[in-house]
């Protein structure tokens, strides 16, 4: 249940195919989170979504680097669990894409909002040690937002190395 680097990503209206299809549920049927320490059982998504804010997320490498520089400590992109990591040269440029459509590979995506972060980015994961202070840092440099949330308008495939093209604002 940890992230992995892929050479391609198949996208549909639900998001990255197979992503967060399974959740951990408490004995009373609630979706488990890092804030609870109860015993969990696995449950496949049926009626409700397992996504906090939306089905797809994108993060720019320059945004992560700017946060790391402010923190004076390396930050691993995997800590933020993005579906797409985009090599960027301007920190937080992805924030300016909210309300726009992007073509990435053969998929067309709608950028719906900035990605709000929570204390989970400070916590230990299966792959990464605890790193207290990440949320405070991102709060200082970008209002506790890092990356953007997207929905799929046209299903398709994103391949490693594909460029992002802004195809226009969302129709009003």
mmCIF file of C-alpha atoms in Angstrom:
data_model
loop_
_atom_site.group_PDB
_atom_site.id
_atom_site.type_symbol
_atom_site.label_atom_id
_atom_site.label_comp_id
_atom_site.label_asym_id
_atom_site.label_seq_id
_atom_site.Cartn_x
_atom_site.Cartn_y
_atom_site.Cartn_z
ATOM 1 C CA UNK A 1 0.000 0.000 0.000
ATOM 2 C CA UNK A 2 2.902 2.328 -0.722
ATOM 3 C CA UNK A 3 3.499 4.348 -3.849
ATOM 4 C CA UNK A 4 5.564 3.102 -6.739
ATOM 5 C CA UNK A 5 7.261 4.683 -9.728
ATOM 6 C CA UNK A 6 5.696 3.623 -13.019
ATOM 7 C CA UNK A 7 6.663 4.061 -16.670
ATOM 8 C CA UNK A 8 3.050 4.764 -17.591
ATOM 9 C CA UNK A 9 -0.198 5.573 -15.841
ATOM 10 C CA UNK A 10 -3.630 4.686 -17.203
ATOM 11 C CA UNK A 11 -6.224 7.321 -16.261
ATOM 12 C CA UNK A 12 -10.005 7.173 -16.262
ATOM 13 C CA UNK A 13 -12.794 9.175 -14.572
ATOM 14 C CA UNK A 14 -12.017 7.479 -11.239
ATOM 15 C CA UNK A 15 -8.364 8.530 -11.468
ATOM 16 C CA UNK A 16 -5.268 6.387 -11.857
ATOM 17 C CA UNK A 17 -6.559 2.895 -12.540
ATOM 18 C CA UNK A 18 -6.196 0.815 -9.372
ATOM 19 C CA UNK A 19 -5.106 3.718 -7.143
ATOM 20 C CA UNK A 20 -6.761 3.701 -3.718
ATOM 21 C CA UNK A 21 -9.169 1.026 -4.848
ATOM 22 C CA UNK A 22 -8.719 -0.566 -1.439
ATOM 23 C CA UNK A 23 -8.952 1.088 1.937
ATOM 24 C CA UNK A 24 -8.526 0.029 5.486
ATOM 25 C CA UNK A 25 -11.753 0.047 7.473
ATOM 26 C CA UNK A 26 -12.435 -0.031 11.172
ATOM 27 C CA UNK A 27 -14.627 -2.744 12.670
ATOM 28 C CA UNK A 28 -17.553 -0.280 12.564
ATOM 29 C CA UNK A 29 -17.111 0.302 8.805
ATOM 30 C CA UNK A 30 -15.409 3.714 8.835
ATOM 31 C CA UNK A 31 -12.399 4.320 6.585
ATOM 32 C CA UNK A 32 -9.233 4.076 8.637
ATOM 33 C CA UNK A 33 -6.747 6.917 8.733
ATOM 34 C CA UNK A 34 -3.440 7.802 10.328
ATOM 35 C CA UNK A 35 -5.363 9.438 13.144
ATOM 36 C CA UNK A 36 -6.756 6.154 14.481
ATOM 37 C CA UNK A 37 -4.983 3.170 15.965
ATOM 38 C CA UNK A 38 -7.893 0.698 15.924
ATOM 39 C CA UNK A 39 -7.776 -2.715 14.318
ATOM 40 C CA UNK A 40 -8.628 -2.499 10.594
ATOM 41 C CA UNK A 41 -9.982 -4.801 7.884
ATOM 42 C CA UNK A 42 -9.446 -4.328 4.153
ATOM 43 C CA UNK A 43 -12.491 -3.205 2.123
ATOM 44 C CA UNK A 44 -12.770 -2.599 -1.631
ATOM 45 C CA UNK A 45 -14.270 0.715 -2.746
ATOM 46 C CA UNK A 46 -17.910 0.364 -3.689
ATOM 47 C CA UNK A 47 -20.186 3.341 -3.029
ATOM 48 C CA UNK A 48 -17.880 6.036 -1.681
ATOM 49 C CA UNK A 49 -14.536 7.350 -2.856
ATOM 50 C CA UNK A 50 -11.321 6.741 -0.930
ATOM 51 C CA UNK A 51 -9.910 10.110 -2.040
ATOM 52 C CA UNK A 52 -9.769 13.093 0.285
ATOM 53 C CA UNK A 53 -10.043 15.900 -2.269
ATOM 54 C CA UNK A 54 -10.083 14.370 -5.743
ATOM 55 C CA UNK A 55 -9.002 11.395 -7.811
ATOM 56 C CA UNK A 56 -5.681 12.683 -9.183
ATOM 57 C CA UNK A 57 -2.823 14.746 -7.825
ATOM 58 C CA UNK A 58 0.159 16.430 -9.443
ATOM 59 C CA UNK A 59 3.194 17.936 -7.780
ATOM 60 C CA UNK A 60 6.001 19.982 -9.333
ATOM 61 C CA UNK A 61 9.610 19.183 -8.461
ATOM 62 C CA UNK A 62 10.454 22.888 -8.063
ATOM 63 C CA UNK A 63 7.723 23.198 -5.417
ATOM 64 C CA UNK A 64 9.157 20.299 -3.435
ATOM 65 C CA UNK A 65 12.672 21.720 -3.834
ATOM 66 C CA UNK A 66 11.575 25.182 -2.639
ATOM 67 C CA UNK A 67 9.989 23.577 0.420
ATOM 68 C CA UNK A 68 13.151 21.541 1.068
ATOM 69 C CA UNK A 69 15.322 24.667 0.768
ATOM 70 C CA UNK A 70 13.124 26.515 3.258
ATOM 71 C CA UNK A 71 13.366 23.515 5.557
ATOM 72 C CA UNK A 72 17.114 23.083 4.940
ATOM 73 C CA UNK A 73 16.562 19.345 4.637
ATOM 74 C CA UNK A 74 15.774 17.095 1.641
ATOM 75 C CA UNK A 75 12.123 16.234 0.974
ATOM 76 C CA UNK A 76 11.098 13.140 -0.941
ATOM 77 C CA UNK A 77 8.218 13.658 -3.425
ATOM 78 C CA UNK A 78 6.845 10.256 -2.382
ATOM 79 C CA UNK A 79 5.958 11.697 1.029
ATOM 80 C CA UNK A 80 3.154 13.670 -0.680
ATOM 81 C CA UNK A 81 1.681 10.645 -2.530
ATOM 82 C CA UNK A 82 1.186 12.337 -5.919
ATOM 83 C CA UNK A 83 -0.068 10.446 -8.948
ATOM 84 C CA UNK A 84 2.041 12.620 -11.245
ATOM 85 C CA UNK A 85 5.422 14.195 -10.474
ATOM 86 C CA UNK A 86 6.234 16.880 -13.012
ATOM 87 C CA UNK A 87 9.705 18.315 -13.496
ATOM 88 C CA UNK A 88 9.203 22.076 -13.124
ATOM 89 C CA UNK A 89 11.550 25.040 -12.912
ATOM 90 C CA UNK A 90 9.252 27.499 -11.095
ATOM 91 C CA UNK A 91 8.118 26.764 -7.533
ATOM 92 C CA UNK A 92 4.348 26.451 -7.099
ATOM 93 C CA UNK A 93 3.636 27.088 -10.794
ATOM 94 C CA UNK A 94 1.028 24.335 -10.633
ATOM 95 C CA UNK A 95 -1.093 26.574 -8.363
ATOM 96 C CA UNK A 96 -1.675 28.858 -11.362
ATOM 97 C CA UNK A 97 -3.258 25.965 -13.276
ATOM 98 C CA UNK A 98 -6.329 25.754 -11.028
ATOM 99 C CA UNK A 99 -9.386 26.241 -13.259
ATOM 100 C CA UNK A 100 -7.516 25.078 -16.372
ATOM 101 C CA UNK A 101 -7.444 21.946 -18.485
ATOM 102 C CA UNK A 102 -4.179 20.085 -19.053
ATOM 103 C CA UNK A 103 -3.224 17.518 -21.669
ATOM 104 C CA UNK A 104 -0.738 15.019 -20.282
ATOM 105 C CA UNK A 105 -0.007 12.154 -22.644
ATOM 106 C CA UNK A 106 -3.369 11.239 -24.155
ATOM 107 C CA UNK A 107 -5.370 12.239 -21.050
ATOM 108 C CA UNK A 108 -7.091 15.593 -20.555
ATOM 109 C CA UNK A 109 -7.353 16.675 -16.936
ATOM 110 C CA UNK A 110 -9.136 19.472 -15.098
ATOM 111 C CA UNK A 111 -7.170 21.156 -12.303
ATOM 112 C CA UNK A 112 -9.808 21.723 -9.633
ATOM 113 C CA UNK A 113 -7.902 22.978 -6.586
ATOM 114 C CA UNK A 114 -4.602 23.386 -4.787
ATOM 115 C CA UNK A 115 -3.708 20.336 -2.709
ATOM 116 C CA UNK A 116 -4.121 21.071 1.007
ATOM 117 C CA UNK A 117 -1.686 19.192 3.230
ATOM 118 C CA UNK A 118 -2.109 17.715 6.691
ATOM 119 C CA UNK A 119 0.141 16.350 9.419
ATOM 120 C CA UNK A 120 0.425 13.000 7.605
ATOM 121 C CA UNK A 121 3.325 14.481 5.580
ATOM 122 C CA UNK A 122 5.322 14.637 8.830
ATOM 123 C CA UNK A 123 4.751 10.998 9.758
ATOM 124 C CA UNK A 124 6.760 7.854 9.199
ATOM 125 C CA UNK A 125 5.682 5.722 6.255
ATOM 126 C CA UNK A 126 6.717 2.255 5.148
ATOM 127 C CA UNK A 127 9.473 3.853 3.046
ATOM 128 C CA UNK A 128 10.310 7.112 4.815
ATOM 129 C CA UNK A 129 11.213 8.095 8.383
ATOM 130 C CA UNK A 130 9.199 10.619 10.374
ATOM 131 C CA UNK A 131 10.057 14.185 9.366
ATOM 132 C CA UNK A 132 8.361 16.577 11.804
ATOM 133 C CA UNK A 133 8.049 20.148 10.575
ATOM 134 C CA UNK A 134 7.075 19.506 6.945
ATOM 135 C CA UNK A 135 3.562 20.850 7.412
ATOM 136 C CA UNK A 136 4.816 23.973 9.195
ATOM 137 C CA UNK A 137 7.312 24.592 6.399
ATOM 138 C CA UNK A 138 4.725 24.199 3.647
ATOM 139 C CA UNK A 139 2.414 26.432 5.663
ATOM 140 C CA UNK A 140 5.068 29.164 5.625
ATOM 141 C CA UNK A 141 6.018 28.875 1.962
ATOM 142 C CA UNK A 142 2.640 28.165 0.343
ATOM 143 C CA UNK A 143 -0.267 28.325 2.777
ATOM 144 C CA UNK A 144 -0.081 24.570 3.604
ATOM 145 C CA UNK A 145 -0.742 23.643 -0.049
ATOM 146 C CA UNK A 146 1.611 21.599 -2.205
ATOM 147 C CA UNK A 147 0.619 20.398 -5.661
ATOM 148 C CA UNK A 148 -2.832 20.348 -7.232
ATOM 149 C CA UNK A 149 -5.885 18.090 -7.388
ATOM 150 C CA UNK A 150 -7.356 17.086 -10.749
ATOM 151 C CA UNK A 151 -10.225 15.204 -12.334
ATOM 152 C CA UNK A 152 -10.169 13.330 -15.641
ATOM 153 C CA UNK A 153 -12.072 14.818 -18.577
ATOM 154 C CA UNK A 154 -10.702 12.464 -21.265
ATOM 155 C CA UNK A 155 -9.289 9.075 -20.234
ATOM 156 C CA UNK A 156 -5.854 8.206 -21.536
ATOM 157 C CA UNK A 157 -2.312 7.158 -20.731
ATOM 158 C CA UNK A 158 0.482 9.248 -19.254
ATOM 159 C CA UNK A 159 3.969 7.981 -20.058
ATOM 160 C CA UNK A 160 7.157 8.792 -18.198
ATOM 161 C CA UNK A 161 8.614 11.869 -19.889
ATOM 162 C CA UNK A 162 5.345 13.184 -21.375
ATOM 163 C CA UNK A 163 5.070 16.969 -21.451
ATOM 164 C CA UNK A 164 2.170 18.889 -19.917
ATOM 165 C CA UNK A 165 0.231 21.209 -22.192
ATOM 166 C CA UNK A 166 -2.210 23.789 -20.830
ATOM 167 C CA UNK A 167 -5.127 23.533 -23.248
ATOM 168 C CA UNK A 168 -7.206 26.331 -21.799
ATOM 169 C CA UNK A 169 -9.362 27.477 -18.920
ATOM 170 C CA UNK A 170 -12.411 25.512 -17.897
ATOM 171 C CA UNK A 171 -15.511 26.676 -19.805
ATOM 172 C CA UNK A 172 -17.749 28.934 -17.719
#
